[in-house]
Amino acid sequence: MGPLLGVLALAALLSPGRACPAPCSCSPKKNGRLLAECAYRELRDVPRGLSPNVTILTLSANRLGRLGRAALAEVPELQSLWLGYNHISAVEPGAFAALPHLKNLDLSHNRLADFPWQDLRNLSALQILKLSNNRLGAVPRGALAGLRQLRSLWLNDNELATLARGTFEGLPALAQLQLFHNPFNCSCKLFWLKEWAHGTSVVISRAGSTLCAAPARLRGRPVTDIPGELCVPPSAQLTYLSGPGDGLTLTLHCSVAGSPPPEIRWRIRTAARRLDIHGPTVARDGGAKAGRRRVLAFKNGTVAIPDFGKEDEGTYTCLAVNDVGERDVSVNVALAGSANPAAEELPRDDPQAGQPGGHRCSKGDELDPSGMGEKLVIVYRLPGEARSGAGARQFRLGILPLALGLLLW
Ligand SMILES: *[C@@H]1O[C@H](CO)[C@@H](O)[C@H](O)[C@H]1NC(C)=O
Ligand SMILES: *[C@@H]1O[C@H](CO)[C@@H](O)[C@H](O)[C@H]1NC(C)=O
Ligand SMILES: *[C@@H]1O[C@H](CO)[C@@H](O)[C@H](O)[C@H]1NC(C)=O
Ligand SMILES: *[C@@H]1O[C@H](CO)[C@@H](O)[C@H](O)[C@H]1NC(C)=O
């Protein structure tokens, strides 16, 4: 069969008209469209010699195994490409990118474990994408973004265990989605899908057959039924821990809740540096180098900056992250010292400013009761006596938090 087809293809290539390769039959359609019908021909490759005017190409039920980058280069006007029921296991990136008018792409019932997702960026006219009955194990984050005409998406009968949050965002025309028969892992990473499914107007075909394969206790349960109490988005609260006896150490504590238990990260932004701390760490390298100070981040959610100075002023943000979501809460920390006369002029008996000794921001004071991420300010003031008396490094009781809890916005 192979050699015969080769001869046919060659014949097509050499034939004078070159409008329709021998294995296919071509016929004009309404609106000047041209159909090339090449289905059920046992073809192993896309036939050569297609007219550049072909707008509909059916290659379904052949034996195509691989699509090279240039496989469709002859037909840049394609609007519909039917490739279902082949043996396609690989598509070289770029094969579809040159088809900017493509509206319908059917690759269902093939052997694709991967897909050139980046090609979709060029397919802004795409309305129907059928990738069902393949071996796809993942849809990369953002892969579908930009398909503003996409109405129907078939991803059923693949090997998808999870989908990234937001996979179906940015698809304003999406009306129908098929996800059933995938081995979904209903961990909290997939919880967004349940919430999205409940809120969207997209019709999810056979949602009742879109089932969890894992974990064991949820096996066989629809994805839209993942129990809410298992997956709780993080909440975070920032409290101020420094007090007399801590010297010039700024100590903040971030207490978090959620399910699964959130991981705590810190984001520190000062004029001179940007520091991101993922997980507990005790930074090396003490105060030796100017501008680089030790930040001690403990596993329990406490962060301490010893020898807090002007260069440490900035925004301290605690991020609580789990599979369901992320929450952040920030505090601005400023130091009122001789270098900052304006801050020093804050009235001492301002009720907002608190008593000498810092009662208003005593240990454990909550900086962000709502946990909604408003920014608050702590202004420290170096007490005059200490400044005039002892050396700068000896304020054992040195920091008087002067004003706390000024809501900025
Ligand atoms: C393609 O279409 C154009 C205009 O519709 C026509 O002039 C041209 O001959 C066609 N080309 C082929 C190879 O059929
Ligand atoms: C895909 O789109 C990009 C950006 O619009 C363009 O530069 C590129 O040439 C296109 N690719 C093909 C194969 O047409
Ligand atoms: C499901 O996902 C969770 C969280 O990502 C992971 O820990 C677990 O190993 C996965 N289970 C299976 C069966 O893949
Ligand atoms: C967290 O651990 C550090 C170091 O062990 C300790 O200094 C701090 O007080 C702890 N924080 C809380 C809120 O218990």
XYZ file of C-alpha atoms and ligand atoms in Angstrom:
465
model
C 0.000 0.000 0.000
C 2.782 2.396 0.956
C 4.656 2.387 -2.357
C 1.407 2.698 -4.265
C 0.463 5.779 -2.268
C 3.901 7.167 -2.864
C 3.407 6.782 -6.595
C -0.009 8.398 -6.306
C 1.395 11.300 -4.387
C 4.170 11.730 -6.910
C 1.637 11.589 -9.710
C -0.366 14.285 -7.987
C 2.700 16.413 -7.594
C 3.581 16.120 -11.245
C 0.072 16.438 -12.603
C -0.430 19.689 -14.506
C -3.361 21.161 -12.554
C -1.886 20.460 -9.103
C -5.220 21.548 -7.718
C -6.172 18.230 -6.157
C -3.860 15.370 -5.199
C -4.927 11.985 -6.522
C -5.986 10.408 -3.202
C -8.354 13.286 -2.543
C -11.407 14.647 -4.211
C -11.816 18.370 -4.289
C -14.993 20.326 -4.765
C -15.937 23.973 -4.543
C -18.352 24.935 -1.815
C -20.474 27.967 -1.152
C -18.789 31.313 -0.462
C -15.836 30.424 -2.641
C -14.652 27.758 -0.243
C -12.813 24.744 -1.516
C -13.110 21.329 0.093
C -10.367 18.735 -0.197
C -11.781 15.415 0.918
C -9.042 12.922 1.765
C -10.649 10.827 4.515
C -10.489 7.015 4.648
C -7.516 6.709 2.298
C -4.969 4.952 4.531
C -2.733 8.004 4.093
C 0.440 8.144 6.148
C 1.233 11.736 5.284
C -0.638 14.872 4.367
C -0.864 14.687 0.549
C 1.245 17.126 -1.438
C -0.121 19.283 -4.219
C -3.145 20.755 -2.467
C -4.416 24.011 -3.868
C -3.529 27.019 -1.714
C -7.220 27.869 -1.942
C -8.328 24.837 0.070
C -10.302 25.995 3.080
C -11.620 22.655 4.318
C -9.350 19.640 4.537
C -10.604 16.315 5.785
C -7.967 13.766 6.619
C -9.963 11.807 9.159
C -9.544 8.052 9.523
C -6.181 7.715 7.867
C -2.862 6.513 9.234
C -1.121 9.801 9.811
C 1.456 9.310 12.527
C 3.274 12.588 12.723
C 2.753 16.121 11.503
C 5.923 17.958 10.583
C 6.311 21.663 10.786
C 5.644 22.161 7.068
C 2.915 19.526 6.735
C 0.210 22.131 6.148
C 2.300 24.846 4.561
C 0.506 24.456 1.232
C -2.884 25.360 2.640
C -2.553 28.645 4.579
C -6.223 29.515 3.990
C -7.521 26.508 5.941
C -10.559 27.146 8.075
C -11.405 23.565 8.956
C -8.965 20.746 9.497
C -10.286 17.306 10.321
C -7.614 14.929 11.574
C -9.653 12.663 13.827
C -9.122 8.898 13.959
C -5.509 8.828 12.883
C -2.398 7.573 14.683
C -0.917 10.986 15.297
C 1.482 10.876 18.205
C 3.481 14.023 17.510
C 2.867 17.436 16.013
C 5.904 19.574 15.456
C 5.539 23.112 16.845
C 4.692 25.506 14.035
C 2.558 23.040 12.092
C -0.634 24.910 13.004
C 0.813 28.355 13.623
C 0.731 29.169 9.927
C -3.046 28.710 9.738
C -4.371 32.038 11.034
C -7.869 31.477 9.613
C -8.418 28.122 11.263
C -11.821 27.873 12.935
C -12.220 24.131 13.442
C -9.470 21.788 14.472
C -10.279 18.160 15.181
C -7.471 15.966 16.465
C -9.659 13.642 18.455
C -8.960 9.902 18.584
C -5.244 10.099 18.088
C -2.230 9.284 20.279
C -1.092 12.707 21.330
C 0.728 12.866 24.627
C 1.686 16.436 23.877
C 0.419 19.252 21.724
C 2.174 22.354 20.355
C 0.210 24.647 22.647
C 2.224 27.673 21.621
C 0.720 27.399 18.123
C -2.648 28.337 19.595
C -1.458 31.882 20.051
C -1.625 32.287 16.273
C -5.059 30.715 16.002
C -7.131 33.643 17.155
C -10.037 32.606 14.909
C -10.345 29.141 16.430
C -13.900 28.227 17.423
C -13.831 24.473 17.913
C -10.904 22.516 19.308
C -11.270 18.776 19.713
C -8.422 17.042 21.474
C -10.518 14.308 23.026
C -9.443 10.665 23.100
C -5.735 11.262 23.199
C -3.070 10.802 25.876
C -2.668 14.373 27.020
C -1.348 14.543 30.560
C -1.395 18.308 30.968
C -2.656 21.581 29.608
C 0.005 24.170 30.384
C -1.041 27.213 32.357
C -2.255 29.918 29.995
C -2.183 27.615 26.959
C -5.698 28.567 25.893
C -5.569 32.228 26.812
C -6.297 34.414 23.834
C -8.667 32.059 22.033
C -11.367 34.682 22.104
C -13.561 32.956 19.536
C -13.338 29.493 21.076
C -16.821 28.075 21.581
C -16.282 24.398 22.080
C -13.383 22.586 23.731
C -13.122 18.829 23.994
C -10.517 17.439 26.350
C -12.394 14.335 27.454
C -10.798 10.882 27.444
C -7.258 11.951 28.087
C -4.796 11.464 30.954
C -5.404 14.768 32.708
C -4.846 14.453 36.447
C -5.093 18.150 37.147
C -5.636 21.514 35.487
C -4.047 24.796 36.453
C -6.243 27.417 38.045
C -7.498 29.808 35.396
C -7.116 27.381 32.498
C -10.521 28.416 31.142
C -10.198 32.120 31.820
C -9.852 34.523 28.917
C -12.240 32.484 26.769
C -15.237 34.819 26.475
C -16.987 32.786 23.775
C -16.617 29.399 25.444
C -20.005 27.717 25.595
C -19.277 24.023 25.803
C -16.558 22.043 27.544
C -15.913 18.311 27.784
C -13.636 16.988 30.483
C -15.104 13.607 31.359
C -13.067 10.403 31.471
C -9.875 11.874 32.789
C -8.136 10.483 35.893
C -8.540 13.656 37.912
C -6.638 13.962 41.168
C -9.106 15.843 43.329
C -6.506 17.396 45.578
C -7.100 20.967 46.630
C -5.123 22.026 43.557
C -8.215 21.180 41.548
C -10.706 22.753 43.938
C -10.852 25.891 41.785
C -12.448 23.792 39.029
C -15.379 22.911 41.255
C -15.894 26.557 42.145
C -15.493 27.646 38.543
C -17.932 24.984 37.356
C -20.550 26.206 39.841
C -20.195 29.813 38.778
C -19.813 29.600 35.016
C -22.404 29.652 32.271
C -20.287 27.279 30.179
C -22.062 23.970 29.662
C -19.863 21.217 31.031
C -21.007 18.129 29.177
C -21.459 15.035 31.313
C -20.235 16.797 34.438
C -21.531 13.823 36.393
C -18.994 11.642 34.560
C -16.150 14.032 35.239
C -14.842 12.030 38.171
C -12.054 11.952 40.689
C -9.614 9.045 40.334
C -7.633 10.106 43.407
C -7.342 10.439 46.356
C -8.829 7.091 47.344
C -11.572 8.566 49.533
C -12.909 10.669 46.651
C -12.529 8.116 43.900
C -15.603 7.920 41.714
C -17.004 11.186 43.014
C -17.670 14.001 40.523
C -15.054 16.748 40.526
C -17.889 19.182 41.168
C -18.479 17.410 44.499
C -15.099 17.888 46.170
C -16.095 18.633 49.789
C -15.503 22.273 50.637
C -14.264 21.657 54.156
C -11.181 19.876 52.805
C -10.026 22.884 50.846
C -10.046 26.199 52.680
C -8.177 29.184 51.232
C -5.518 30.683 53.487
C -6.085 33.451 55.970
C -3.229 35.391 57.513
C -2.770 37.728 60.439
C 0.264 39.819 61.139
C 1.175 40.725 64.700
C 3.927 42.792 66.178
C 6.094 40.977 68.701
C 8.964 43.320 69.459
C 8.952 44.813 72.876
C 11.256 46.246 75.487
C 14.142 43.897 75.918
C 14.343 43.152 72.248
C 16.685 45.993 71.565
C 16.511 47.150 67.987
C 15.050 43.920 66.748
C 11.927 44.123 64.658
C 9.880 41.021 65.246
C 6.724 40.276 63.315
C 4.596 37.200 63.560
C 2.381 35.847 60.843
C -0.249 33.387 61.942
C -2.028 31.535 59.189
C -4.925 29.152 58.798
C -6.344 27.122 55.957
C -6.534 23.630 54.561
C -4.123 22.232 53.596
C -2.021 24.217 56.127
C -0.548 27.193 54.276
C 3.128 27.707 53.699
C 4.456 31.047 54.896
C 6.600 33.276 52.690
C 7.962 36.739 53.261
C 8.432 39.561 50.818
C 10.557 42.433 52.028
C 10.862 45.608 50.000
C 13.170 48.362 51.148
C 14.641 51.242 49.190
C 17.803 49.260 48.573
C 16.733 45.674 48.293
C 14.074 43.157 47.418
C 14.111 40.013 49.455
C 11.869 36.994 49.024
C 11.989 34.294 51.637
C 10.343 30.990 50.866
C 10.110 28.849 53.927
C 12.003 29.069 57.175
C 15.561 30.237 56.918
C 18.182 31.880 58.982
C 20.119 34.024 56.583
C 23.901 33.795 56.775
C 26.115 36.818 56.687
C 25.414 39.136 59.537
C 25.670 42.877 59.564
C 29.165 42.794 58.172
C 28.274 44.151 54.769
C 26.497 47.451 54.684
C 22.960 47.135 53.404
C 22.780 43.392 53.988
C 21.299 42.435 57.280
C 20.268 39.235 58.828
C 16.656 38.277 58.454
C 15.631 35.403 60.656
C 12.542 33.620 59.428
C 11.346 30.884 61.762
C 9.171 27.955 60.936
C 6.473 29.126 63.350
C 5.801 32.241 61.254
C 7.965 34.686 63.161
C 10.423 36.902 61.350
C 13.075 38.918 63.164
C 15.377 41.640 61.882
C 18.015 42.363 64.514
C 19.751 45.730 64.493
C 16.849 47.299 62.701
C 18.007 50.485 61.007
C 16.973 53.128 58.518
C 17.970 50.915 55.604
C 15.496 48.284 56.813
C 12.543 50.625 56.480
C 10.027 49.368 54.008
C 7.166 47.015 53.439
C 7.058 43.624 55.106
C 4.598 41.233 53.580
C 3.596 37.816 54.791
C 2.179 35.500 52.145
C 0.177 32.439 53.083
C 0.015 29.958 50.228
C -1.774 26.652 49.896
C -3.235 24.629 47.040
C -6.478 26.558 47.210
C -5.083 30.058 47.051
C -2.905 32.780 48.422
C -3.356 35.575 50.914
C -0.999 38.383 51.786
C -0.859 40.913 54.557
C 1.605 43.777 54.748
C 2.972 46.290 57.161
C 5.047 49.373 56.467
C 7.794 49.901 58.983
C 9.482 53.245 59.404
C 12.034 54.447 61.899
C 11.811 57.941 63.268
C 15.346 58.981 64.034
C 17.471 62.080 63.792
C 17.715 61.527 60.051
C 13.982 61.988 59.726
C 12.944 65.166 61.535
C 9.432 65.121 60.130
C 8.657 61.794 61.706
C 10.268 62.904 64.932
C 7.815 65.737 65.205
C 4.941 63.350 65.749
C 3.288 64.630 68.917
C 4.133 62.533 71.908
C 0.722 62.770 73.481
C -1.205 62.035 70.361
C -3.722 59.419 71.422
C -2.921 57.578 68.205
C 0.710 57.494 69.113
C 0.431 55.468 72.248
C 2.058 55.854 75.604
C 5.762 55.875 76.206
C 6.576 52.258 76.714
C 4.511 51.282 73.757
C 1.321 49.961 75.294
C -0.570 50.428 72.087
C 1.666 47.989 70.372
C 2.488 45.632 73.137
C 3.466 42.108 72.408
C 0.950 40.298 70.284
C -0.852 43.339 68.992
C -2.709 42.562 65.857
C -1.697 44.702 62.955
C -4.320 43.625 60.533
C -7.474 42.453 62.272
C -9.428 41.982 59.078
C -6.679 40.062 57.370
C -7.699 41.787 54.165
C -4.240 43.013 53.359
C -4.463 46.697 54.257
C -1.154 48.301 54.868
C -0.410 49.665 58.289
C 2.459 51.666 59.580
C 4.661 51.256 62.565
C 6.808 54.246 63.313
C 9.562 53.684 65.788
C 11.061 56.540 67.670
C 14.426 56.483 69.286
C 14.041 57.980 72.774
C 16.053 61.144 73.232
C 17.735 60.035 76.473
C 19.029 56.878 74.933
C 20.199 58.704 71.855
C 22.104 61.325 73.768
C 23.443 58.929 76.377
C 24.524 55.543 75.194
C 26.187 54.684 71.917
C 23.979 53.960 68.974
C 24.352 50.214 69.305
C 23.308 50.018 72.952
C 19.593 50.732 73.013
C 18.628 47.713 74.978
C 15.244 49.268 75.611
C 15.724 51.659 72.817
C 12.756 51.458 70.526
C 9.577 53.117 71.578
C 6.970 52.363 69.054
C 5.523 55.789 68.728
C 2.653 55.389 66.365
C 0.996 52.251 65.327
C -1.985 51.341 63.327
C -2.255 54.342 61.069
C -4.330 53.077 58.239
C -2.803 54.252 55.014
C -5.518 53.075 52.655
C -7.341 30.471 -6.010
O -8.373 31.431 -6.018
C -8.080 32.556 -6.803
C -9.171 33.568 -6.637
O -10.248 33.051 -5.966
C -7.896 32.138 -8.258
O -7.561 33.256 -9.034
C -6.789 31.110 -8.328
O -6.680 30.625 -9.647
C -7.048 29.955 -7.397
N -5.887 29.103 -7.388
C -5.949 27.793 -7.565
C -4.659 27.045 -7.580
O -7.009 27.232 -7.740
C 2.523 33.509 14.747
O 2.238 34.800 15.263
C 3.378 35.564 15.512
C 2.946 36.829 16.202
O 1.784 37.336 15.644
C 4.094 35.837 14.184
O 5.246 36.576 14.421
C 4.473 34.502 13.565
O 5.048 34.711 12.311
C 3.266 33.610 13.426
N 3.716 32.312 13.002
C 3.449 31.835 11.812
C 4.003 30.493 11.509
O 2.765 32.444 11.032
C -2.570 14.185 43.956
O -2.118 15.507 44.180
C -1.499 15.684 45.428
C -1.228 17.151 45.633
O -0.574 17.714 44.547
C -0.246 14.837 45.478
O 0.402 14.997 46.715
C -0.634 13.374 45.284
O 0.529 12.586 45.237
C -1.413 13.206 43.997
N -1.918 11.855 43.934
C -1.787 11.095 42.858
C -2.369 9.741 42.918
O -1.192 11.501 41.877
C 8.773 31.434 66.995
O 10.039 30.861 67.211
C 11.058 31.811 67.574
C 12.375 31.054 67.706
O 12.213 29.845 68.328
C 10.677 32.481 68.890
O 11.634 33.437 69.226
C 9.327 33.149 68.708
O 8.899 33.730 69.905
C 8.285 32.162 68.234
N 7.057 32.875 67.940
C 5.898 32.610 68.550
C 4.730 33.436 68.164
O 5.794 31.708 69.354
